[in-house]
Coordinates of C-alpha atoms in Angstrom, one line a residue:
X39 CA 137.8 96.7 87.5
X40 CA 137.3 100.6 88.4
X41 CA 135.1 102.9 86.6
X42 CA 136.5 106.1 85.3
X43 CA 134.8 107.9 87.7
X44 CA 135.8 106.1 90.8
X45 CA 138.9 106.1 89.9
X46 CA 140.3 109.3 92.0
X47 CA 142.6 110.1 94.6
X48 CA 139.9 111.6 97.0
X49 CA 138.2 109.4 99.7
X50 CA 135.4 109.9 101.5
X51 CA 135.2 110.6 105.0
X52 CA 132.7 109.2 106.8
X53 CA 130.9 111.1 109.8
X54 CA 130.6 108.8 113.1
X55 CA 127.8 106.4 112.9
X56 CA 125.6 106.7 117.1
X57 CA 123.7 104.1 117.5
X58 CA 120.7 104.7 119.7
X59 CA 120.3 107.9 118.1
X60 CA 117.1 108.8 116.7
X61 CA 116.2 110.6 113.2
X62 CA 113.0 111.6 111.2
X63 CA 114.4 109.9 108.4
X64 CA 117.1 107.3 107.9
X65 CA 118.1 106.6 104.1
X66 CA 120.5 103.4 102.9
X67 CA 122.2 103.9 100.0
X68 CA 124.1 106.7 98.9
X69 CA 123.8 106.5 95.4
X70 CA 121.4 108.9 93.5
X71 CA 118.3 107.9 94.6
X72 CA 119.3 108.1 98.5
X73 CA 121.3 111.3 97.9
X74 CA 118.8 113.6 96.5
X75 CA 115.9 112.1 99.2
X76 CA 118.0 112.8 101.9
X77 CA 118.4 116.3 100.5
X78 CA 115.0 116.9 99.6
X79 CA 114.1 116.1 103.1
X80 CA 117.2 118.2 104.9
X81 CA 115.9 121.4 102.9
X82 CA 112.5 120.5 104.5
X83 CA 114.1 120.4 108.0
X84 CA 114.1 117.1 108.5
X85 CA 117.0 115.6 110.9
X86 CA 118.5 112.9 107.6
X87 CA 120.9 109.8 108.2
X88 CA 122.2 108.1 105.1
X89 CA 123.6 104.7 105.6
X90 CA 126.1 103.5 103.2
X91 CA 127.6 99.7 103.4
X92 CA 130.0 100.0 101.3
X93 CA 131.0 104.0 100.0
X94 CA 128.5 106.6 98.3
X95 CA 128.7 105.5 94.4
X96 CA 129.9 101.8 95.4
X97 CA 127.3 100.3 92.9
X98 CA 125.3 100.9 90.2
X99 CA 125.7 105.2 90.5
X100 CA 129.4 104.7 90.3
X101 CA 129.5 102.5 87.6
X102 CA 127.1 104.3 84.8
X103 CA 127.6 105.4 82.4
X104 CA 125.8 108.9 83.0
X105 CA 123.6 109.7 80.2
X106 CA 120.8 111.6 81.5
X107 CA 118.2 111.6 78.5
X108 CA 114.5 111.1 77.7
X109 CA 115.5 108.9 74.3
X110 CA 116.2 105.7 76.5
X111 CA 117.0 103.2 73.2
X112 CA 113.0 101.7 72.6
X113 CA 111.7 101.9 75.9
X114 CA 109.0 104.3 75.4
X115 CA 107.5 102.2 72.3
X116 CA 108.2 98.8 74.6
X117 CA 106.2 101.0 77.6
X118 CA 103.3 101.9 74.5
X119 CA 102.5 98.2 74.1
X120 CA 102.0 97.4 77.5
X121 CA 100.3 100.9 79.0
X122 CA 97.7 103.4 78.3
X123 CA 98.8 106.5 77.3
X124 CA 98.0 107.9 80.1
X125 CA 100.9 105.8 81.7
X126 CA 103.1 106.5 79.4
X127 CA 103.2 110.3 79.6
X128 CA 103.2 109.7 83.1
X129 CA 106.6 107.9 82.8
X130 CA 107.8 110.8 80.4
X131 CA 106.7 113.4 82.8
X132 CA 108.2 111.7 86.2
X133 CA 111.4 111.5 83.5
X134 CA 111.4 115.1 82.3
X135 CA 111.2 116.2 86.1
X136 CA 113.9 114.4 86.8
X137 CA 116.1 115.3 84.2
X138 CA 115.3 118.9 84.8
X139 CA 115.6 118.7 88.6
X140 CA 119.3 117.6 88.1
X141 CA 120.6 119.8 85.4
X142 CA 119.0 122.8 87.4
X143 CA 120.6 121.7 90.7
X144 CA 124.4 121.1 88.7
X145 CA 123.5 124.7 87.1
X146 CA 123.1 126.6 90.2
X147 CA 125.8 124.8 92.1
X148 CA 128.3 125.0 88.8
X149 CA 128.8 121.0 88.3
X150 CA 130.2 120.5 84.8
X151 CA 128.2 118.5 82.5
X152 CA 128.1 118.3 78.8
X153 CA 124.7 119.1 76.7
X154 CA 124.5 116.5 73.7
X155 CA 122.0 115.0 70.9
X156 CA 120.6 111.5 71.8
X157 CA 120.4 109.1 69.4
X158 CA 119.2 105.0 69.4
X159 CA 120.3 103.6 66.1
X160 CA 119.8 100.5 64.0
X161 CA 122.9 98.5 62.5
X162 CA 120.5 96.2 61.0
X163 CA 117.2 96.9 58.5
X164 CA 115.5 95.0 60.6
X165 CA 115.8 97.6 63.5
X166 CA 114.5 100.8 61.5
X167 CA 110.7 99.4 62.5
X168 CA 111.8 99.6 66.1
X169 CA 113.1 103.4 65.4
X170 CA 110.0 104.2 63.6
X171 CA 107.7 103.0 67.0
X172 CA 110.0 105.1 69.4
X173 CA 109.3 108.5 67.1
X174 CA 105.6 107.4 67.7
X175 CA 105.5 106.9 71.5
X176 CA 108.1 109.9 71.6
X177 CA 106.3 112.6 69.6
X178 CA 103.2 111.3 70.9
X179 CA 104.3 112.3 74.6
X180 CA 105.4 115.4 73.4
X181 CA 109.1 114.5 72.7
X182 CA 110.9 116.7 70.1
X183 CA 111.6 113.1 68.4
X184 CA 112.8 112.5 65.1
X185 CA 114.0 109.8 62.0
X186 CA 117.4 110.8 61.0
X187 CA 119.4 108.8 58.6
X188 CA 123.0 110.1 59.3
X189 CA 123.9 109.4 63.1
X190 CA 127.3 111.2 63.0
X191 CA 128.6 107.6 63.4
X192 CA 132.3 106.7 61.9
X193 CA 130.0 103.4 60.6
X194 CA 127.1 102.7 58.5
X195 CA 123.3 102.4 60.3
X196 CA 119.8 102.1 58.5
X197 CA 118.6 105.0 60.5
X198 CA 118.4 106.9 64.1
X199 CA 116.3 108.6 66.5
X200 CA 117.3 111.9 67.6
X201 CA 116.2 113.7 70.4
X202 CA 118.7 116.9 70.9
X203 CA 119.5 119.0 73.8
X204 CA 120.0 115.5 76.2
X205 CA 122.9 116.0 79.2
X206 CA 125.8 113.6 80.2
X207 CA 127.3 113.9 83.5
X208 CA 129.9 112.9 85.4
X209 CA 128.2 111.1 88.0
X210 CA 130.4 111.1 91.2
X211 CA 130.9 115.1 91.0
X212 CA 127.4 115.0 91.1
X213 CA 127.0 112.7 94.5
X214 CA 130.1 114.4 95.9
X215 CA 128.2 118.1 95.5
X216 CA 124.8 116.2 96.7
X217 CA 126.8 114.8 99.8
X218 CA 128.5 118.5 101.0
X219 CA 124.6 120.3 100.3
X220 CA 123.4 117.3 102.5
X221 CA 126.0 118.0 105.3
X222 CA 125.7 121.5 105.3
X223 CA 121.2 121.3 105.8
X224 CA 122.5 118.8 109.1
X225 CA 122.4 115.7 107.8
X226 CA 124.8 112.8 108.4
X227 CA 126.0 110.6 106.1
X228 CA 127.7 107.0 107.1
X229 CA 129.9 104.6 105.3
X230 CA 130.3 101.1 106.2
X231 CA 127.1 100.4 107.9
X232 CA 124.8 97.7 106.5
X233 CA 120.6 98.1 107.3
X234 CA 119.5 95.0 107.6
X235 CA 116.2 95.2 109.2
X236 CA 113.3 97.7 110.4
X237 CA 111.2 96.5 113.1
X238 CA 108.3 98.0 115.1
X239 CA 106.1 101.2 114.8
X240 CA 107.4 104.3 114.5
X241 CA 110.3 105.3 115.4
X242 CA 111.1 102.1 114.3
X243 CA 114.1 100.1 115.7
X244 CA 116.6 100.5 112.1
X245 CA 119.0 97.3 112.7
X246 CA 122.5 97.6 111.1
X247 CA 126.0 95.3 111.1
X248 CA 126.5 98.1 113.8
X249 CA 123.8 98.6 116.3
X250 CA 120.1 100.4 115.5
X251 CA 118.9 103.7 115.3
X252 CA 115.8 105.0 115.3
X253 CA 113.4 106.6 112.7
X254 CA 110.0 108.0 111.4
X255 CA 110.5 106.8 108.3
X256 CA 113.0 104.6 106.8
X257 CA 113.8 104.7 102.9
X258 CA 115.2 102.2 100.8
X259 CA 117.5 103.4 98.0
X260 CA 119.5 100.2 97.9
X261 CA 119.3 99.2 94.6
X262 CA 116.9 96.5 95.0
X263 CA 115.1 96.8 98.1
X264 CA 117.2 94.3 101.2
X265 CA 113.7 94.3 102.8
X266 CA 111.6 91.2 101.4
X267 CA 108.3 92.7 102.0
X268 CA 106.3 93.4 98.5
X269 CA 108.8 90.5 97.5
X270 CA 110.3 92.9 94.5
X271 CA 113.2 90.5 94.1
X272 CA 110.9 88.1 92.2
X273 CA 109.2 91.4 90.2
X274 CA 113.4 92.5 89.2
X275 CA 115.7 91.3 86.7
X276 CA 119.1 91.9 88.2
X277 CA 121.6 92.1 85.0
X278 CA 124.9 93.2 84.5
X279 CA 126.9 94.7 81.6
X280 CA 130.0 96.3 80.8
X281 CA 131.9 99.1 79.7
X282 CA 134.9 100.9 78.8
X283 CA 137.0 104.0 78.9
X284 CA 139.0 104.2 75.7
X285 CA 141.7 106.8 74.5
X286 CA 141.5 106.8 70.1
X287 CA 144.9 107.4 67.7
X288 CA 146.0 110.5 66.9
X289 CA 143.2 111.6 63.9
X290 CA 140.3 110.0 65.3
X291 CA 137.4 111.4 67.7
X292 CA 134.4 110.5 69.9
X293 CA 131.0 110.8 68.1
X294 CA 129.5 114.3 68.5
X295 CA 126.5 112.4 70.4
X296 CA 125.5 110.2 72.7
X297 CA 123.9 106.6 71.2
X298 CA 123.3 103.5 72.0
X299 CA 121.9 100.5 69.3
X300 CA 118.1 98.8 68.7
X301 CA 120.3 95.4 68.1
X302 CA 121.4 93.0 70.7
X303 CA 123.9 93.1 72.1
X304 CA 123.5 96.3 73.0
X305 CA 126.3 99.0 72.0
X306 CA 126.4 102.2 74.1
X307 CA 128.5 105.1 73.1
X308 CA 129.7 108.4 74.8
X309 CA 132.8 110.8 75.3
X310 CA 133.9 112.2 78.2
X311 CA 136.9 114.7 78.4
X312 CA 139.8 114.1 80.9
X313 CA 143.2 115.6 81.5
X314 CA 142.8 117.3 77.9
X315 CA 141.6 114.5 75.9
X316 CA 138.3 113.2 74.8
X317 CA 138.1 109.6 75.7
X318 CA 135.5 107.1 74.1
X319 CA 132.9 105.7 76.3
X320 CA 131.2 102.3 75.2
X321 CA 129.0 99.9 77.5
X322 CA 126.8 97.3 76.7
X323 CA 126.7 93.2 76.3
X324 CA 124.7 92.4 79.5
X325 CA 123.4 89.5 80.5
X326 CA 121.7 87.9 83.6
X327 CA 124.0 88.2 86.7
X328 CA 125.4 84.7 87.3
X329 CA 123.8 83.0 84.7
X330 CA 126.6 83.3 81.8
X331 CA 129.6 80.8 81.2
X332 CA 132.4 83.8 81.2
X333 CA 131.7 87.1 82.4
X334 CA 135.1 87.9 80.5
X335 CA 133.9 86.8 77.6
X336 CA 131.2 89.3 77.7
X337 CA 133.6 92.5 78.3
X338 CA 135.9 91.1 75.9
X339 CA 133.1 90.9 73.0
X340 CA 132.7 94.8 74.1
X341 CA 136.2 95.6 73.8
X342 CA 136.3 93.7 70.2
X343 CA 133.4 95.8 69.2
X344 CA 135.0 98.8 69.9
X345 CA 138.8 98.4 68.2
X346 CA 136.5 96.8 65.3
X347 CA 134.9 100.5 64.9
X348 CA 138.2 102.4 66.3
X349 CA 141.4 100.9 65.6
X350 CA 144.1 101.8 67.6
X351 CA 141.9 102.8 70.7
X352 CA 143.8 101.9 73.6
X353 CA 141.8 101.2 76.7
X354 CA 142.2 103.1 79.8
X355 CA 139.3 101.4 82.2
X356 CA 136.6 98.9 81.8
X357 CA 133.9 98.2 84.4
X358 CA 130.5 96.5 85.1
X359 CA 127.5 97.6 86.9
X360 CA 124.3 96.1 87.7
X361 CA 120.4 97.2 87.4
X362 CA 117.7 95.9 87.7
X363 CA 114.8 95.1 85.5
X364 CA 110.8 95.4 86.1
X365 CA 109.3 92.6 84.6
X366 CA 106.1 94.6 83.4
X367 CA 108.6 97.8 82.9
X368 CA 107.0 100.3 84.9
X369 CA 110.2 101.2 87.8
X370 CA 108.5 101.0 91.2
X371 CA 109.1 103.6 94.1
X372 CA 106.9 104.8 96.9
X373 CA 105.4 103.1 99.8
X374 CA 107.0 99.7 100.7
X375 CA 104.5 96.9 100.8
X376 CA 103.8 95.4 104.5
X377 CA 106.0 98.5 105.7
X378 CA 103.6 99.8 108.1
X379 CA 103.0 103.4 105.9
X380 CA 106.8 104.2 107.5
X381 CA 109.0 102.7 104.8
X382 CA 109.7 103.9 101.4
X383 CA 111.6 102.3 98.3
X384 CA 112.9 103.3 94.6
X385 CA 114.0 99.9 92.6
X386 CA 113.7 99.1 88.7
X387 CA 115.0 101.6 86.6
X388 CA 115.9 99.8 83.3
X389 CA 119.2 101.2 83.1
X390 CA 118.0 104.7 82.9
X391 CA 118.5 105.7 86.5
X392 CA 119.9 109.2 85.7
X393 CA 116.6 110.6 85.4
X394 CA 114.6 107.8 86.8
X395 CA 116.0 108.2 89.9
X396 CA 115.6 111.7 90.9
X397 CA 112.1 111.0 89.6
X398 CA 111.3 108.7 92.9
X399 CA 113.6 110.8 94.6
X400 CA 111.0 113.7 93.8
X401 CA 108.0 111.1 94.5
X402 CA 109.2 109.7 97.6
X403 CA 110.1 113.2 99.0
X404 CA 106.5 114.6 98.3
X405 CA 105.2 111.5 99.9
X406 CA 106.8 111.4 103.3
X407 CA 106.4 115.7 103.3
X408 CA 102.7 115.8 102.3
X409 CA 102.8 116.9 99.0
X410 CA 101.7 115.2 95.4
X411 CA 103.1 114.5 92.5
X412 CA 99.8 113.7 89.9
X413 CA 102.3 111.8 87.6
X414 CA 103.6 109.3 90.6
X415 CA 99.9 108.9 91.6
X416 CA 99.3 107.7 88.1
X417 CA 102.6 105.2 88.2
X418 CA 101.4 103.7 91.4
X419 CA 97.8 102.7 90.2
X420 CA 99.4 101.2 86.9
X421 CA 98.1 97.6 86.2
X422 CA 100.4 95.2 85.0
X423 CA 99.0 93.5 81.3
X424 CA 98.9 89.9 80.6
X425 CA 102.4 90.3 78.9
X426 CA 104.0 92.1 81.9
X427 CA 102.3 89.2 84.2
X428 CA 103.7 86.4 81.4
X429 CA 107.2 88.2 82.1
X430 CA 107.2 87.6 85.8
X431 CA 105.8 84.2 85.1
X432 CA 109.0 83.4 83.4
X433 CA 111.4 85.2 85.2
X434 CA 110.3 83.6 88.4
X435 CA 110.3 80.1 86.7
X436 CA 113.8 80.5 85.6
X437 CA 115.0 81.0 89.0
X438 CA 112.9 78.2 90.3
X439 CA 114.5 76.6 87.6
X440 CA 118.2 77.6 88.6
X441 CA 117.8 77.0 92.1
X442 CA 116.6 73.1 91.3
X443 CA 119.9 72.5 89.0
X444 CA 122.7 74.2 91.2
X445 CA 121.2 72.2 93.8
X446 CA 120.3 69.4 91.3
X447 CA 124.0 69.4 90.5
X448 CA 125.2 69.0 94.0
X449 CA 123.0 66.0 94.8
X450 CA 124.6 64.7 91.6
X451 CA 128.0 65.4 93.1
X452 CA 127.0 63.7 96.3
X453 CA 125.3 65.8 98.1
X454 CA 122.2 65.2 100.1
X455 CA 119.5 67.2 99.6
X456 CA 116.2 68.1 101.5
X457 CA 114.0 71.3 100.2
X458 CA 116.9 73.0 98.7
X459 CA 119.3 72.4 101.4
X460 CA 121.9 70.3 102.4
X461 CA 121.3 67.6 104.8
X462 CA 122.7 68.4 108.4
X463 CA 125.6 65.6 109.4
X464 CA 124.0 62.6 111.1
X465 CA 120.9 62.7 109.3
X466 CA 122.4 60.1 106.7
X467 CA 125.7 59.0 106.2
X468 CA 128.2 61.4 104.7
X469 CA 130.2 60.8 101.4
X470 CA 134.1 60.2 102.0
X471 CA 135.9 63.3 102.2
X472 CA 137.8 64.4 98.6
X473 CA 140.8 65.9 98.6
X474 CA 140.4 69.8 99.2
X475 CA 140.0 71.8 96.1
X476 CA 142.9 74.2 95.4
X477 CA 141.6 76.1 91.7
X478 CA 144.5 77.6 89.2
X479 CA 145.2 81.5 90.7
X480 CA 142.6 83.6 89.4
X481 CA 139.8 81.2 89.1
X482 CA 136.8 79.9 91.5
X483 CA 134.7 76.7 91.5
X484 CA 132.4 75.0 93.1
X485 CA 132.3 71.6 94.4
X486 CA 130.8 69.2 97.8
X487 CA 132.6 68.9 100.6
X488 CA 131.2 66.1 102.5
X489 CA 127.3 67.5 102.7
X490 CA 127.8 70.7 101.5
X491 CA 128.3 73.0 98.7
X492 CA 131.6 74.5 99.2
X493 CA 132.9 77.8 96.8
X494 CA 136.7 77.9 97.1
X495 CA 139.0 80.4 95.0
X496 CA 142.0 81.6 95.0
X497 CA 143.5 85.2 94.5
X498 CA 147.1 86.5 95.0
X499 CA 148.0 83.1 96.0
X500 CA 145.9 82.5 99.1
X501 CA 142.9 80.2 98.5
X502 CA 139.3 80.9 100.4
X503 CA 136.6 78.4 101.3
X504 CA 133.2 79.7 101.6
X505 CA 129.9 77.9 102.0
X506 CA 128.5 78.4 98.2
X507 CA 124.9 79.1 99.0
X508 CA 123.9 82.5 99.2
X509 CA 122.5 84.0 102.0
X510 CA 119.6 85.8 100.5
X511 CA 117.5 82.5 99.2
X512 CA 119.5 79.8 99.3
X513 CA 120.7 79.6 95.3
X514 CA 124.3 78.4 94.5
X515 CA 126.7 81.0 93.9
X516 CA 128.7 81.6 90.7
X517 CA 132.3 82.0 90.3
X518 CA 132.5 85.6 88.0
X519 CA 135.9 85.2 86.4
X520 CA 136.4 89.2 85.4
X521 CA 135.6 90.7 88.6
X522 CA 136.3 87.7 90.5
X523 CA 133.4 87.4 93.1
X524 CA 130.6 84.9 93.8
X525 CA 127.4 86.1 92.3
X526 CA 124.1 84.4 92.9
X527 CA 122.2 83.6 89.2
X528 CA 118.5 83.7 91.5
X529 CA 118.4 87.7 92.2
X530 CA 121.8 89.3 91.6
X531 CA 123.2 89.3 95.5
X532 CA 127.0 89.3 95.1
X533 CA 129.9 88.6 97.2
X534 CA 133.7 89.5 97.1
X535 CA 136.1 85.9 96.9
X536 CA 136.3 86.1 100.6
X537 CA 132.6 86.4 101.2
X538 CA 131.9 89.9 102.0
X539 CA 128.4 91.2 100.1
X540 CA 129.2 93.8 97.6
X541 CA 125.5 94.5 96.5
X542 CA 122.2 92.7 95.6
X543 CA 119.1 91.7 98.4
X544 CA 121.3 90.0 100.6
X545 CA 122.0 91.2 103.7
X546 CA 124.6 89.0 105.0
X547 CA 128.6 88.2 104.5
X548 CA 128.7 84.1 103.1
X549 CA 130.0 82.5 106.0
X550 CA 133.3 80.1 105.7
X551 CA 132.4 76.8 104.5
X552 CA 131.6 74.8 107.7
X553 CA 130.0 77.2 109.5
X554 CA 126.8 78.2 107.2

């Protein structure tokens, strides 16, 4: 599963990572958080490093699907029942920089991008109320919001929100121009080097899969932060959705707009020209990662969707892409708890990191430079409400909950338990050994081995045994049968079929099974 936008004939080059060396600032991630602070702080003069464990747009900036807009389906009535309004304008403003940041920098350094109407619509009656609440919290924070009843869709709704003059990109020109700017102000960027801790005062000692480095500051732009300080992996929802690329019949056209629905499961539209032709861009149908019977079935109920409302559309590329959720809403960047003043973050931007994440690009920046940004002063001293606190509540209690039933499920398998892990050989008698498990090509399980949880798949006819307990906290991974890796339900880490970590707060490969 490739994205239309990483799917390209260039590669990146990677400059040569020196360990020992020392830097004012070292960022991990190259995705569009870590790309425009490491610019930010090149322009200021700042000697930049951006680690990348994978390649620049390897997760959730490679896989979006690009909208950069202020009408973000509900969210600002969802944000209006939680928050002041104080907060909210806040939110809009940090959003409206953001957005205008980008389009200016794609402007003066000619990066294509396309200006369209947003629209959220409702498919059901039910849904209008939810319209009618955005326009509210919209106009209200000085958004050119308004009710529309005809969405320019080629199927009937109960009514729209339009907010015109929104921008859709095409997200990997973007990092690709970000990366060069970057290069040419001094800094360095690095593929295939993995941070995995920050010790000591600054410089601090920056520990990677390939030696340290040194830094004043260290910023985490890794999706969700790989550091457990401020413990944000129990304040997230990590969820993943789909989408699609998707070339219409002869006579038939993308909608003039961008949209997506009020109604779950959500439905996400776009166009993006290619080659000549304006394919059809739709996303949506997400659900917790790891906790869903058939991630196929989810992309397939997309896909049905879509040749419902477009017959004939043949499909070109589909994809899937994680974010992460707040559970009181609010996206956090800035400071990173227990980080000595010397470590900075960006995590939680409810799907809308186009603009989010330039914003705490722009926050962060002015933090470690000196300067101040009176609408990310006002996000940091936000208070969560009893409803935000009643989410985390529950969020936290359904991982607790997962945890105790993967591991609940081994012990019913056979498998000793003590505190949520396996018993070590010789502290009770091990269970006979079962034959090994060899799954059908294509497909993953997992299953005890002795004392321990064992994940073994197999792809392209060779079969991989990996211990099945992830090496973030300890929950058992899940077999995801459309992009075939191991994905943990607790807080999103996941893992290629032969153990390598793809993304999440993980830090580590999951070793072979035998030798966790």
């Amino acid at each position: 599963m490739t994205s239309i936008w990483l799917d390209r004939t260039d590669t990146f080059t990677s400059d040569p990572f020196e360990p020992d060396s020392k830097y004012d600032t070292v960022v991990a991630g190259a995705g569009l958080t870590g790309l425009v602070t490491a610019l930010l702080l090149a322009r200021s003069g700042q000697k930049v490093l951006v680690l990348e464990a994978r390649f620049p747009g390897a997760v959730t900036t490679g896989n979006t699907t690009a909208k950069v807009t202020l009408l973000q389906g509900t969210f600002l009535a969802q944000l209006a029942r939680q928050y002041s309004q104080k907060q909210v304008q806040a939110y809009v403003d940090a959003n409206r920089e953001g957005q205008a940041w980008l389009l200016r920098y794609l402007d003066e350094h000619r990066v294509p991008y396309q200006r369209r109407d947003a629209y959220t619509y409702a498919a059901t009656a039910q849904g209008t109320e939810k319209l009618r609440e955005e326009v509210s919290a919209g106009t209200t924070a000085g958004l050119d919001m308004e009710y529309v009843r005809d969405a320019g869709l080629p199927f009937a709704v109960h009514g729209a929100v339009r907010l015109p003059g929104q921008a859709q990109i095409n997200p990997v020109q973007v990092l690709d121009t970000l990366m060069e700017d970057i290069r040419s102000r001094g800094g360095t960027i690095v593929s295939g080097v993995r941070l995995r801790d920050v010790t000591g005062d600054a410089p601090s000692a920056v520990k990677t899969n390939r030696g340290s480095v040194r830094a004043d500051r260290v910023v985490l732009a890794t999706g969700i932060p790989v550091l457990d300080r401020g413990l944000y992996f129990a304040k997230l929802k990590p969820s993943r959705s789909y989408a699609a690329a998707l070339e219409l019949p002869e006579g038939q056209a993308p909608p003039p707009g961008m949209y997506i629905s009020v109604e779950q499961p959500t439905h996400s539209l776009r166009d993006y020209e290619v080659d000549g032709k304006r394919l059809l861009l739709v996303g949506g149908h997400g659900h917790h990662v790891g906790r869903t019977q058939s991630e196929k079935a989810h992309l397939a109920g997309l896909l049905d969707w879509a040749g419902q409302h477009y017959p004939g559309a043949v499909t070109t590329h589909t994809w899937s892409a994680q974010d992460y959720l707040p559970t009181n809403l609010m996206p956090f960047f800035g400071k990173l708890p227990r980080g000595k003043g010397q470590i900075y973050f960006g995590t939680g931007y409810n799907k809308w990191g186009m603009t989010n994440a330039v914003a705490a690009a722009v926050g962060i920046s002015a933090d470690i430079l000196g300067g101040q940004v009176p609408w990310a002063d006002t996000i940091h001293h936000r208070v969560t409400s009893p409803s935000g606190a009643l989410s985390a509540v529950a969020l936290n209690a359904g991982v607790a909950a997962k945890l105790a039933s993967g591991w609940g499920k081994m012990a019913a398998e056979g498998v000793a338990t003590e505190g949520g892990k396996a018993l070590k050989k010789g502290k009770e008698q091990a269970a006979p050994q079962p034959a090994p498990v060899v799954p059908a090509e294509g497909r993953g399980e997992v299953y005890r081995e002795g004392t321990r949880p064992v994940a073994v798949s197999t792809l392209e006819g060779t079969t991989c045994r990996l211990s099945a307990v992830c090496t973030h906290m300890g929950g058992i991974v899940h077999w995801n049968d459309s992009e075939q890796s191991w994905d943990c339900p607790l807080h999103g880490s996941r893992f290629t079929s032969d153990g390598k970590l793809l993304e999440g707060p993980a830090t580590k490969d999951l070793p072979q099974a035998g030798k966790a």
